[in-house]
PDB file of C-alpha atoms in Angstrom:
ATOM      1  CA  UNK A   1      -8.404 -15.881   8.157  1.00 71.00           C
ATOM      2  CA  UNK A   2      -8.380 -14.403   5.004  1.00 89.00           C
ATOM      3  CA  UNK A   3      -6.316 -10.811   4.296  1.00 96.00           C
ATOM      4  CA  UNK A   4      -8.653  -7.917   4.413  1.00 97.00           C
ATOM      5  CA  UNK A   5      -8.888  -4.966   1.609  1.00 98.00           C
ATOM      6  CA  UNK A   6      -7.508  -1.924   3.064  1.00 97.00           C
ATOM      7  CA  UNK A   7      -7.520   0.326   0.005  1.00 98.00           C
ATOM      8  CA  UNK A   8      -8.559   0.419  -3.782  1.00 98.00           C
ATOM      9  CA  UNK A   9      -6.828   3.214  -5.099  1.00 98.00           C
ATOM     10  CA  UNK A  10      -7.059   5.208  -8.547  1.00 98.00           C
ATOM     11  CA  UNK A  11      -4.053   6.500  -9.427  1.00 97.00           C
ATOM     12  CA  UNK A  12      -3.841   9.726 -12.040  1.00 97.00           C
ATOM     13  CA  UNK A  13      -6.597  11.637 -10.897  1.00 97.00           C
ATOM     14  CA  UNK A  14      -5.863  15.367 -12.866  1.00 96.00           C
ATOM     15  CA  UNK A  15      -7.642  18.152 -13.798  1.00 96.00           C
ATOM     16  CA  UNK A  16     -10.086  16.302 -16.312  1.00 92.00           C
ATOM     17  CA  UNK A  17     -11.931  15.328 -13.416  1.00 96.00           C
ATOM     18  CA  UNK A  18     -14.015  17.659 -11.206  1.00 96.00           C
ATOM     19  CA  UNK A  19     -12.499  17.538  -7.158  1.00 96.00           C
ATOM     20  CA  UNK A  20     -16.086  17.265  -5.856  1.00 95.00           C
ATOM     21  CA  UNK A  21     -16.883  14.012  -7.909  1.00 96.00           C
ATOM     22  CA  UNK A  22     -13.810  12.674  -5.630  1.00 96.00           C
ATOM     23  CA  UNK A  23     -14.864  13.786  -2.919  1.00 94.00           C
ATOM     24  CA  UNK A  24     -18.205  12.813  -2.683  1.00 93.00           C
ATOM     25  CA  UNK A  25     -16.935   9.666  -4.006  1.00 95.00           C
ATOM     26  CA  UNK A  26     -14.533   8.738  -1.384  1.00 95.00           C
ATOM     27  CA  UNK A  27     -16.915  10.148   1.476  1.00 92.00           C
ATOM     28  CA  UNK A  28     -19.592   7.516   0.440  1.00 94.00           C
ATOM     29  CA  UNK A  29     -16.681   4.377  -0.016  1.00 96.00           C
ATOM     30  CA  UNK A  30     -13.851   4.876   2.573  1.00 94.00           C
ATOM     31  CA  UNK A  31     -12.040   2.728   1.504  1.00 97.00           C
ATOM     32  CA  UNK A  32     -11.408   4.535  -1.872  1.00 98.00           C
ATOM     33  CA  UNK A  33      -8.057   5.878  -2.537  1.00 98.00           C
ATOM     34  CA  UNK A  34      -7.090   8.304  -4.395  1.00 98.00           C
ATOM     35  CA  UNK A  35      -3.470   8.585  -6.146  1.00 98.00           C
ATOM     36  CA  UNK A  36      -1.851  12.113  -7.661  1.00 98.00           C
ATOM     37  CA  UNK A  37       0.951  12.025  -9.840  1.00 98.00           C
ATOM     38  CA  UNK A  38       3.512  14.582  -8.757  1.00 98.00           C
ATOM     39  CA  UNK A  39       6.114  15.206 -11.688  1.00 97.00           C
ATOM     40  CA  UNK A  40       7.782  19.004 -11.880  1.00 96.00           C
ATOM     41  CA  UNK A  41       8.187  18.402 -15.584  1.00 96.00           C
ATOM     42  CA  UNK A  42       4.482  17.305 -16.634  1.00 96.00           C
ATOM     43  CA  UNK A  43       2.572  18.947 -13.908  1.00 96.00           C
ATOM     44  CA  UNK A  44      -0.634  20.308 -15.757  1.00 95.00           C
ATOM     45  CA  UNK A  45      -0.549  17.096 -18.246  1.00 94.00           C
ATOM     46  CA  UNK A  46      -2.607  14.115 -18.243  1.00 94.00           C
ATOM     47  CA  UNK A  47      -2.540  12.093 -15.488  1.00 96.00           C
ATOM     48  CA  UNK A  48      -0.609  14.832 -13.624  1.00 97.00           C
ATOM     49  CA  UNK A  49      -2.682  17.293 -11.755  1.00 97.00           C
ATOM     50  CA  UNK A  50      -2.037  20.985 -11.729  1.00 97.00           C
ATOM     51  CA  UNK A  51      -1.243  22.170  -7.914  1.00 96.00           C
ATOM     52  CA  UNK A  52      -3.780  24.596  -8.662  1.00 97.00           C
ATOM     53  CA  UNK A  53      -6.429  21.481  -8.877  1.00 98.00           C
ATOM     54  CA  UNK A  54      -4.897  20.133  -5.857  1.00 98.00           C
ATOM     55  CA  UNK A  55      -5.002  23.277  -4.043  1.00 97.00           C
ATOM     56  CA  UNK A  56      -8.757  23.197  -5.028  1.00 97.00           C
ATOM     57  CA  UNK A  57      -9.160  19.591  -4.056  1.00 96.00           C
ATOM     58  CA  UNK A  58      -7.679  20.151  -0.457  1.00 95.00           C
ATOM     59  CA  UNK A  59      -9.723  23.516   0.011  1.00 95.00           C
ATOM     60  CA  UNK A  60     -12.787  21.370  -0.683  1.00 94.00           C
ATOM     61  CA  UNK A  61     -11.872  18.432   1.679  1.00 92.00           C
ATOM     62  CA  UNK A  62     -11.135  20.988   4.544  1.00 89.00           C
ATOM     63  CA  UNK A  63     -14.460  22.520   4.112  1.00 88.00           C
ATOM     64  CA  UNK A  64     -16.255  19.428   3.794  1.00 80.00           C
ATOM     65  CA  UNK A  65     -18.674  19.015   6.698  1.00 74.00           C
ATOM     66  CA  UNK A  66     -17.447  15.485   7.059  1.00 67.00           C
ATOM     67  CA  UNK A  67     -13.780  14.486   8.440  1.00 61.00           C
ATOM     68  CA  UNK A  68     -11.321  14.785   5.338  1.00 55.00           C
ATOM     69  CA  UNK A  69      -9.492  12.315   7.260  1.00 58.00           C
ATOM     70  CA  UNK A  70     -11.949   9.672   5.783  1.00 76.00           C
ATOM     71  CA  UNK A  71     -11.179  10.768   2.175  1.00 92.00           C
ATOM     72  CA  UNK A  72      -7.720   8.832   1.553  1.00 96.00           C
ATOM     73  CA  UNK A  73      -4.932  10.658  -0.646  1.00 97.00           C
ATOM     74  CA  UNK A  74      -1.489   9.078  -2.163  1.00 98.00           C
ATOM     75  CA  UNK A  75       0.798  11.505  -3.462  1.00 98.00           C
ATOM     76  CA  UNK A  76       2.835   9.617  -6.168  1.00 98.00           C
ATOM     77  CA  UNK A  77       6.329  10.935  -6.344  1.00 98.00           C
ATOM     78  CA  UNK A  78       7.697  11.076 -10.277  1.00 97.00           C
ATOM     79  CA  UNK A  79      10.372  12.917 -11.850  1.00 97.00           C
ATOM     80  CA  UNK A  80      12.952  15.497  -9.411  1.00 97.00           C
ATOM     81  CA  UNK A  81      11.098  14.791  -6.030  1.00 98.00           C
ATOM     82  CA  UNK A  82      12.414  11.478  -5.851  1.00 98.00           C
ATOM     83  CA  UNK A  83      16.064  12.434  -7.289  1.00 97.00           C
ATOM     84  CA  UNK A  84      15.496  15.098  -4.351  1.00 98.00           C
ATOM     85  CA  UNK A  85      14.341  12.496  -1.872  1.00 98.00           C
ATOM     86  CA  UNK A  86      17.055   9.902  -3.067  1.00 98.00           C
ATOM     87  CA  UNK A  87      19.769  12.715  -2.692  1.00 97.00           C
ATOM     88  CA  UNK A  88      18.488  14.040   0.540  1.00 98.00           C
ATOM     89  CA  UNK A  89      21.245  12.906   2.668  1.00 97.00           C
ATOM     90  CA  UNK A  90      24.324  14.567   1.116  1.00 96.00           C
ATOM     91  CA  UNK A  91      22.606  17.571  -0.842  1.00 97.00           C
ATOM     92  CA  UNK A  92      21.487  20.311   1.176  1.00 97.00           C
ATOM     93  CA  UNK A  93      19.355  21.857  -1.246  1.00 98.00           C
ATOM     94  CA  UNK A  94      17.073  18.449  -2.083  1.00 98.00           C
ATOM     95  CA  UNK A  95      16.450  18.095   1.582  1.00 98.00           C
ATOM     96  CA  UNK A  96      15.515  21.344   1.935  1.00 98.00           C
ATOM     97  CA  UNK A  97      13.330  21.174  -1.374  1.00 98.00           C
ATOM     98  CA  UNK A  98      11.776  17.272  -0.570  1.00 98.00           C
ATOM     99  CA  UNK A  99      11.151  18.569   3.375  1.00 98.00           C
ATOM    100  CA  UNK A 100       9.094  21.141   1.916  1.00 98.00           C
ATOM    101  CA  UNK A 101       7.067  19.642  -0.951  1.00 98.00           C
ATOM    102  CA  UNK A 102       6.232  16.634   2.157  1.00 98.00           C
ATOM    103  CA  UNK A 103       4.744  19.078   4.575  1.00 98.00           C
ATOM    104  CA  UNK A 104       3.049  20.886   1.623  1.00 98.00           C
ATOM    105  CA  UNK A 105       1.692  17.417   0.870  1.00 98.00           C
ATOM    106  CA  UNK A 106       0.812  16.732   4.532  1.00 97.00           C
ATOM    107  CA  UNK A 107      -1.058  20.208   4.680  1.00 96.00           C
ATOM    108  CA  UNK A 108      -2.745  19.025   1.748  1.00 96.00           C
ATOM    109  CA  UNK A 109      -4.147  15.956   3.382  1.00 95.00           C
ATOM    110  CA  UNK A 110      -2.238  12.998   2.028  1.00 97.00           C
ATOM    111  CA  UNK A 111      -0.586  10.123   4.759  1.00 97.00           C
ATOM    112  CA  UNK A 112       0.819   8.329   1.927  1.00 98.00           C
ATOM    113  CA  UNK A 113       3.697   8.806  -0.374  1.00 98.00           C
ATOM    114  CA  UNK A 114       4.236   6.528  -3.394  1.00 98.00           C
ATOM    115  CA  UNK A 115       8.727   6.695  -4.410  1.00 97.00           C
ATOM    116  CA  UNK A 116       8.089   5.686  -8.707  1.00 96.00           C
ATOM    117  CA  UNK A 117      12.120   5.225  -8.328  1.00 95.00           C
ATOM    118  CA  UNK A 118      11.719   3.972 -12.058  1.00 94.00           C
ATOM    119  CA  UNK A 119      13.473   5.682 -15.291  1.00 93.00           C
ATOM    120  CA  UNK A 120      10.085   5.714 -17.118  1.00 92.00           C
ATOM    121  CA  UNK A 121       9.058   8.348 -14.123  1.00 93.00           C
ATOM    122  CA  UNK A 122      12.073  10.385 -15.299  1.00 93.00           C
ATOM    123  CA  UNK A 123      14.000   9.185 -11.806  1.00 95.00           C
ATOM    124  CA  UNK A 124      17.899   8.810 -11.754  1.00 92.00           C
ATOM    125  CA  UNK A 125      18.149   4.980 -11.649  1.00 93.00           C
ATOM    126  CA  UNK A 126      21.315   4.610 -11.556  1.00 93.00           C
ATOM    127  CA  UNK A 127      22.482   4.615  -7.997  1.00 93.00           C
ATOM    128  CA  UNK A 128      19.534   3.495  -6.120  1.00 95.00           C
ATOM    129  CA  UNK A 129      21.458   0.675  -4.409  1.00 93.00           C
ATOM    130  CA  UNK A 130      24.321   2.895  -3.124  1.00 95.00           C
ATOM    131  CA  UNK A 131      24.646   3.692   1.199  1.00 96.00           C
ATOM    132  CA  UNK A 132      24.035   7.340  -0.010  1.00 97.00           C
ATOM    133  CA  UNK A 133      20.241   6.757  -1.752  1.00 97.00           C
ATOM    134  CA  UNK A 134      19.813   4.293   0.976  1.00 97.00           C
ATOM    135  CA  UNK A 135      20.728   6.800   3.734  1.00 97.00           C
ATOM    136  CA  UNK A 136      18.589   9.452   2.083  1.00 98.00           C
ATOM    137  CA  UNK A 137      15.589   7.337   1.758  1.00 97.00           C
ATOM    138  CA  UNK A 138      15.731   6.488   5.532  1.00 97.00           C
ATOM    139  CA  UNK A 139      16.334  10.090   6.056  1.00 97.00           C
ATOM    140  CA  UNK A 140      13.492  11.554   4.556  1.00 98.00           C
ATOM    141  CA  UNK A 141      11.187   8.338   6.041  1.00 98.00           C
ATOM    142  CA  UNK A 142      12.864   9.043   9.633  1.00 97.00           C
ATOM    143  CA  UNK A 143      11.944  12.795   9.411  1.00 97.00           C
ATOM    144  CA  UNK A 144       8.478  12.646   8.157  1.00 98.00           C
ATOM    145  CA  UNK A 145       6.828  10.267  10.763  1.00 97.00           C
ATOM    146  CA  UNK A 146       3.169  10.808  10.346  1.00 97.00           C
ATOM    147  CA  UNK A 147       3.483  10.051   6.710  1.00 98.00           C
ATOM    148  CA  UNK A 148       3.783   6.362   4.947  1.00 97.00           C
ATOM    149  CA  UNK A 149       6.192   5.709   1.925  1.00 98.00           C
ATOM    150  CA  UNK A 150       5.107   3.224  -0.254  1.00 98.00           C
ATOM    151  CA  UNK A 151       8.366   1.409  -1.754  1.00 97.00           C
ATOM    152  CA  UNK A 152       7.587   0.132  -5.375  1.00 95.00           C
ATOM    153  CA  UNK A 153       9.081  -3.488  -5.961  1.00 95.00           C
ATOM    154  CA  UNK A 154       9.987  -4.577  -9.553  1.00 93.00           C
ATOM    155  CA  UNK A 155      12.778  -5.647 -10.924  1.00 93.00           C
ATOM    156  CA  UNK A 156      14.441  -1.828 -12.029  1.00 94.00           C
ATOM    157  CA  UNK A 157      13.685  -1.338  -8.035  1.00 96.00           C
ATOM    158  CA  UNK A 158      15.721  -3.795  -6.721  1.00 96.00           C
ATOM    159  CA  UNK A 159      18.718  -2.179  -5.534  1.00 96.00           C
ATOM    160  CA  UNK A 160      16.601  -0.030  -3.700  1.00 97.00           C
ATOM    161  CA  UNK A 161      14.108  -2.401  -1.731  1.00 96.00           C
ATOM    162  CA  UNK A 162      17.198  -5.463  -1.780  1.00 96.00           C
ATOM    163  CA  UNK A 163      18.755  -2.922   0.523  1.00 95.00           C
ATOM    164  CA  UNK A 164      16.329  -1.607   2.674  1.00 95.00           C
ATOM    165  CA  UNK A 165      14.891  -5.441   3.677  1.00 94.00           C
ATOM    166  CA  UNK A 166      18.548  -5.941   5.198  1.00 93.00           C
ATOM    167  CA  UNK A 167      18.264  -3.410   7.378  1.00 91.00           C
ATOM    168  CA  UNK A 168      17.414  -4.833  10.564  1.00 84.00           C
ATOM    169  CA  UNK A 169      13.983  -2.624  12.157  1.00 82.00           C
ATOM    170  CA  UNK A 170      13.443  -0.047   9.460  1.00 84.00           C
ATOM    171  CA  UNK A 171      11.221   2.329  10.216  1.00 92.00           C
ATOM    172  CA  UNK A 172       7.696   1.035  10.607  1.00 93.00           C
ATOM    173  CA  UNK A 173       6.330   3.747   8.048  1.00 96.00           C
ATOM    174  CA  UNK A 174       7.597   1.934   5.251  1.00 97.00           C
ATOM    175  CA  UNK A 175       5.491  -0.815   2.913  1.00 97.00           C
ATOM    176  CA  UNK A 176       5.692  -2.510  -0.292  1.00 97.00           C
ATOM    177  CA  UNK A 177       4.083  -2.258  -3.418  1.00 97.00           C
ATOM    178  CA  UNK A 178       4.262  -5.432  -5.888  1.00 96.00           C
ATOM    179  CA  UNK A 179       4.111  -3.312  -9.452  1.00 90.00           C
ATOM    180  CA  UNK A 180       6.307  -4.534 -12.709  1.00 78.00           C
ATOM    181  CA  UNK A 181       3.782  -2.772 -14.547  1.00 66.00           C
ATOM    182  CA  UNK A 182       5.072   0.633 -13.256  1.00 56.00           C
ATOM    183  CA  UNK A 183       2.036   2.546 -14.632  1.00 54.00           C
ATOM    184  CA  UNK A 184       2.053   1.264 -17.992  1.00 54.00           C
ATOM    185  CA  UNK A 185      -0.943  -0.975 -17.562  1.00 57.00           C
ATOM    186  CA  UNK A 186       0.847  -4.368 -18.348  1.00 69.00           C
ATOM    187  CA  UNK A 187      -1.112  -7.157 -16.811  1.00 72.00           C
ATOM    188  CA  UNK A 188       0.514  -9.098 -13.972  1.00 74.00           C
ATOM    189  CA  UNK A 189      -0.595 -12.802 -13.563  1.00 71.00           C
ATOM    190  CA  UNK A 190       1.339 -14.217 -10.609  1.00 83.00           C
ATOM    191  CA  UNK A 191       1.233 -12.505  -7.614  1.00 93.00           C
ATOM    192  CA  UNK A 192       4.042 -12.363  -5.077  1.00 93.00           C
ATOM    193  CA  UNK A 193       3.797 -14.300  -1.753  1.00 94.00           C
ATOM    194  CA  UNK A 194       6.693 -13.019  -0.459  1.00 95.00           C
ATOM    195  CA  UNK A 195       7.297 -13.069   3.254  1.00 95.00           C
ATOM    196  CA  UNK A 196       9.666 -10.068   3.706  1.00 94.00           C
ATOM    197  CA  UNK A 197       7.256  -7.625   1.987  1.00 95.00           C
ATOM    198  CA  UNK A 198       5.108  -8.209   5.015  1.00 93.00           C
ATOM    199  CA  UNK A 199       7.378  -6.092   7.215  1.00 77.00           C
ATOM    200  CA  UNK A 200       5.193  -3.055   9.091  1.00 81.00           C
ATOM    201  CA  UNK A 201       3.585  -3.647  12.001  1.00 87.00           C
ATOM    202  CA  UNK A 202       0.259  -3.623  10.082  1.00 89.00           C
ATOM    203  CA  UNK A 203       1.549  -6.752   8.054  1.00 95.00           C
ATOM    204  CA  UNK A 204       0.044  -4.727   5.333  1.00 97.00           C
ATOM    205  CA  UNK A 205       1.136  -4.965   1.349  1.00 97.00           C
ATOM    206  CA  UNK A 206      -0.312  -3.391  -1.903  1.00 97.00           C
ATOM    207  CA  UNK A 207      -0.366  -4.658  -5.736  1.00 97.00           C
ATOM    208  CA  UNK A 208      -0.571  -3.227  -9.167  1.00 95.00           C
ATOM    209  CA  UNK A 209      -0.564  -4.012 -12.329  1.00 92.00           C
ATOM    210  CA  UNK A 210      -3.222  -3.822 -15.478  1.00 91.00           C
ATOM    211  CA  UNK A 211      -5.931  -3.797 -13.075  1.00 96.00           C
ATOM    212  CA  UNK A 212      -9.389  -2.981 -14.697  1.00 96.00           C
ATOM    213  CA  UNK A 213     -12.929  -2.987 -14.597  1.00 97.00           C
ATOM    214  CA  UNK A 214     -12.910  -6.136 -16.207  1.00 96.00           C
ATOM    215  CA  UNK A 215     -10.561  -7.622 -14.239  1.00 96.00           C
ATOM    216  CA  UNK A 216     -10.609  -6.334 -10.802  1.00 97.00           C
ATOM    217  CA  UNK A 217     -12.709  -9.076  -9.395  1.00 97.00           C
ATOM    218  CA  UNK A 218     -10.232 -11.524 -10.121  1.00 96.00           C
ATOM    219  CA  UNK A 219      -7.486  -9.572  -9.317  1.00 96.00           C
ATOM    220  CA  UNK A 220      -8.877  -8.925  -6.203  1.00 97.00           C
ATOM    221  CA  UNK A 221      -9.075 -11.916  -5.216  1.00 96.00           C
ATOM    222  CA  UNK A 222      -6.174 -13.556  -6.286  1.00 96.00           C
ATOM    223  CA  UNK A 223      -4.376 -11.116  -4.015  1.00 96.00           C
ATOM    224  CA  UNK A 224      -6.584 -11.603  -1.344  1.00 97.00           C
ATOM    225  CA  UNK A 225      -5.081 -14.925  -1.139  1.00 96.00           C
ATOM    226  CA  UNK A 226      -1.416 -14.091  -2.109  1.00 96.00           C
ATOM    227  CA  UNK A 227      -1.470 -11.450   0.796  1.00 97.00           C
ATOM    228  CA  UNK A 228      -2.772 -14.308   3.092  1.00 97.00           C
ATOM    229  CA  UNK A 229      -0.336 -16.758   2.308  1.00 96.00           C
ATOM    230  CA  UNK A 230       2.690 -14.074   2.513  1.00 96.00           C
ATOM    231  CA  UNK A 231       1.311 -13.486   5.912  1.00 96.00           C
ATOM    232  CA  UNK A 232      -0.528 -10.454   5.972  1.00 96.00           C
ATOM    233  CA  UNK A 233      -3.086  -9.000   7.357  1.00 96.00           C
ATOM    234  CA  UNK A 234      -4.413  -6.431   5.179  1.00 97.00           C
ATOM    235  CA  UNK A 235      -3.566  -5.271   1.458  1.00 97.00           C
ATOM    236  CA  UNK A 236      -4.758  -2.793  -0.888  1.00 98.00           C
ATOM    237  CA  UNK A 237      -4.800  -2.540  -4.508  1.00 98.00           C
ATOM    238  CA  UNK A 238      -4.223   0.263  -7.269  1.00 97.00           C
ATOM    239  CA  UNK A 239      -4.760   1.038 -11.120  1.00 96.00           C
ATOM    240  CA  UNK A 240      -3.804   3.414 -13.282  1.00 95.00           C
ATOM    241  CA  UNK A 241      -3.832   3.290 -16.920  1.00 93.00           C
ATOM    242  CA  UNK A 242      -7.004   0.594 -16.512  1.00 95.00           C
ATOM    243  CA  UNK A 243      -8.925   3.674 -15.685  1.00 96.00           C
ATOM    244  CA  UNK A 244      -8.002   6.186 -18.485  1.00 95.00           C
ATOM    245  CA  UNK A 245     -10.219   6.486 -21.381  1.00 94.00           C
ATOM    246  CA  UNK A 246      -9.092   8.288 -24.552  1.00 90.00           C
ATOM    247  CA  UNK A 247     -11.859  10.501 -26.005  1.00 88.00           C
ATOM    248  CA  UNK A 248     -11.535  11.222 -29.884  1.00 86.00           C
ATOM    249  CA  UNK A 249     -13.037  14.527 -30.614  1.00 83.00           C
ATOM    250  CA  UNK A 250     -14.248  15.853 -34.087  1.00 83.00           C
ATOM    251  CA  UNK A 251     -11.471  17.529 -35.246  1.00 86.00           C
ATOM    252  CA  UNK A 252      -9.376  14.332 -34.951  1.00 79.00           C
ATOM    253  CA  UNK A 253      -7.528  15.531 -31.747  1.00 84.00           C
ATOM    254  CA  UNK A 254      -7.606  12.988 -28.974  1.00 84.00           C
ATOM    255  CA  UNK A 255      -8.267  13.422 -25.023  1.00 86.00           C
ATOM    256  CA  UNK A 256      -6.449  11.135 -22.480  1.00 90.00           C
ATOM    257  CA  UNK A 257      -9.126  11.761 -19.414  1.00 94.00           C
ATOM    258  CA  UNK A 258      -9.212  10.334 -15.819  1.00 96.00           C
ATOM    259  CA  UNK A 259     -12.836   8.350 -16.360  1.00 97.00           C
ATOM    260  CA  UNK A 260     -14.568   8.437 -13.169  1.00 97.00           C
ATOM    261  CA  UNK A 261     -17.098   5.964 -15.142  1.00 97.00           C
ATOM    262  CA  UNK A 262     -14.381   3.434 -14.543  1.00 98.00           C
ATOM    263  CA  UNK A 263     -13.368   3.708 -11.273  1.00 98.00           C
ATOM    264  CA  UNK A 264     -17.202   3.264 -10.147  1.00 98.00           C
ATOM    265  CA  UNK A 265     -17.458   0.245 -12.135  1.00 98.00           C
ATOM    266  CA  UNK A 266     -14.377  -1.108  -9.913  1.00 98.00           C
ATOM    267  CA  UNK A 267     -15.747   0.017  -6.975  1.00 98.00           C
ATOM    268  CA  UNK A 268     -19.430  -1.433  -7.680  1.00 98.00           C
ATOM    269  CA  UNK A 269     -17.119  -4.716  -8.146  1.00 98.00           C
ATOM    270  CA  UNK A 270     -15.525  -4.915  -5.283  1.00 98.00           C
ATOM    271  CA  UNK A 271     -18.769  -3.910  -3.261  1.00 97.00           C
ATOM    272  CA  UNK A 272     -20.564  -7.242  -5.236  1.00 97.00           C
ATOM    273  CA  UNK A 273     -17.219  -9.091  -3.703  1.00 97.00           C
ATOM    274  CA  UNK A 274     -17.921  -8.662  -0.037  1.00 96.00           C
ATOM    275  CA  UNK A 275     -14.713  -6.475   0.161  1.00 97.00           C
ATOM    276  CA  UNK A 276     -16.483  -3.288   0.917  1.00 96.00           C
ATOM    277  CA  UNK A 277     -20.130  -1.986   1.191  1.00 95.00           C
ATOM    278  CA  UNK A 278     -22.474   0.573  -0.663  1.00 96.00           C
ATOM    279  CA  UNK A 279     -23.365   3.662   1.203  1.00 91.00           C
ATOM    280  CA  UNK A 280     -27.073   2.412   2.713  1.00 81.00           C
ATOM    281  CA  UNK A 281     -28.748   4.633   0.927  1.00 68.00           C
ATOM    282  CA  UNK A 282     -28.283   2.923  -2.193  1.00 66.00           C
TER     283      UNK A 282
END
């Protein structure tokens, strides 16, 4: 039987785009995901919303006449929340500060949480194999059940997810994300079939990695079939940079905006696929 797509998520969602498009977006195609970039330092910037936009975002969902529950959100942890979450354990003060942020995030209306434990996301790299990140991580997983952390595997991850897959039954709120491309949009040819990423109880695993209109067909596929033979059940997969356009304005200045344009053209793929339907009313 062949894996099943669980999510298509668009990561970098700011405050180029208008909430409502989202919304009404992800009411009509369930199966849409949206991804926010949460980094202290660049908050505001592209690709990383404004809390006042997601404030505004989660204001709409709650009011929405339909169950926000159906309108999927990934908060994608950059920058100080994950030294905070990797520190949690013996700082006092980043367990207090990640605890918070994770049940402002829950309030929000996001169930999963992305760890970017990569330098190029401004995280401390450094010691993300030692007992004490590993100990935090399961900390902050352990206390925050009704959420699921989405590890990032690549090669600058590896001390982090080599560790965690020796840990005999980890909590069951924890799932893997194939991604050397770590938001940069470098195209990834050979997916991973490997076994031990298929670890929750949903057998569930995600990809990344220069995924675009033009490609996502493919790419869908070709996962599709590496999730299968990993054996899993489901898998989802997510984009980034593939849908950014840069807008060049008249006075030579240039705009780096979230383009909704290609996110629908993904979607519209993926419905021609079989992998998920059009509303019936178009």
């Amino acid at each position: 039987m062949s894996a099943k797509l669980e999510a298509l998520g668009f990561c970098g969602a700011d405050d180029t785009v208008n909430p409502r498009l989202l919304t009404l977006i992800g009411q009509n195609y369930p199966l849409v995901e949206w991804g926010i970039l949460f980094r202290p330092d660049k908050e505001g910037q592209p690709r990383y919303a404004s809390k006042q936009w997601v404030s505004r975002l989660s204001q709409i969902l709650k009011n929405s006449p339909n169950n926000p529950n159906k309108i999927r959100l990934a908060a994608h942890l950059c920058g100080s929340y994950v030294n905070d979450l990797l520190t949690s354990s013996t700082d006092i003060s980043s367990a207090k500060a990640i605890d918070n942020f994770l049940n402002q995030l829950y309030d929000w209306g996001f169930r999963r949480v992305q760890v970017n434990a990569t330098a190029v996301n401004g995280v401390y790299t450094e010691k993300l194999g030692e007992e004490s990140t590993i100990q935090s991580f399961l900390r902050t997983v352990k206390a925050h059940t009704k959420l699921e952390f989405i590890v990032q595997r690549n090669n600058e991850t590896e001390p982090l997810w080599s560790a965690l897959l020796t840990i005999k039954d980890y909590p069951d709120n924890i799932v893997f994300l194939h991604d050397e491309s770590k938001g940069t949009g470098k195209e990834t040819s050979n997916w991973s079939t490997d076994t031990r990423f298929i670890s929750s109880s949903r057998k569930v695993v995600g990809y990344a990695g220069g995924i675009k209109p033009s490609n996502v067909k493919s790419v869908a596929k070709s996962t599709q079939q590496a999730c299968s033979e990993s054996g899993g059940n489901s898998y989802w997969i997510d984009m980034e940079s593939g849908v950014r356009t840069t807008i060049l304005h008249g006075d030579g200045s240039k705009e780096d905006v979230f383009d909704l344009s290609k996110c629908y053209e993904c979607i519209d793929s993926i419905c021609e696929l079989g992998l998920m339907d059009h509303p019936s009313n178009l």
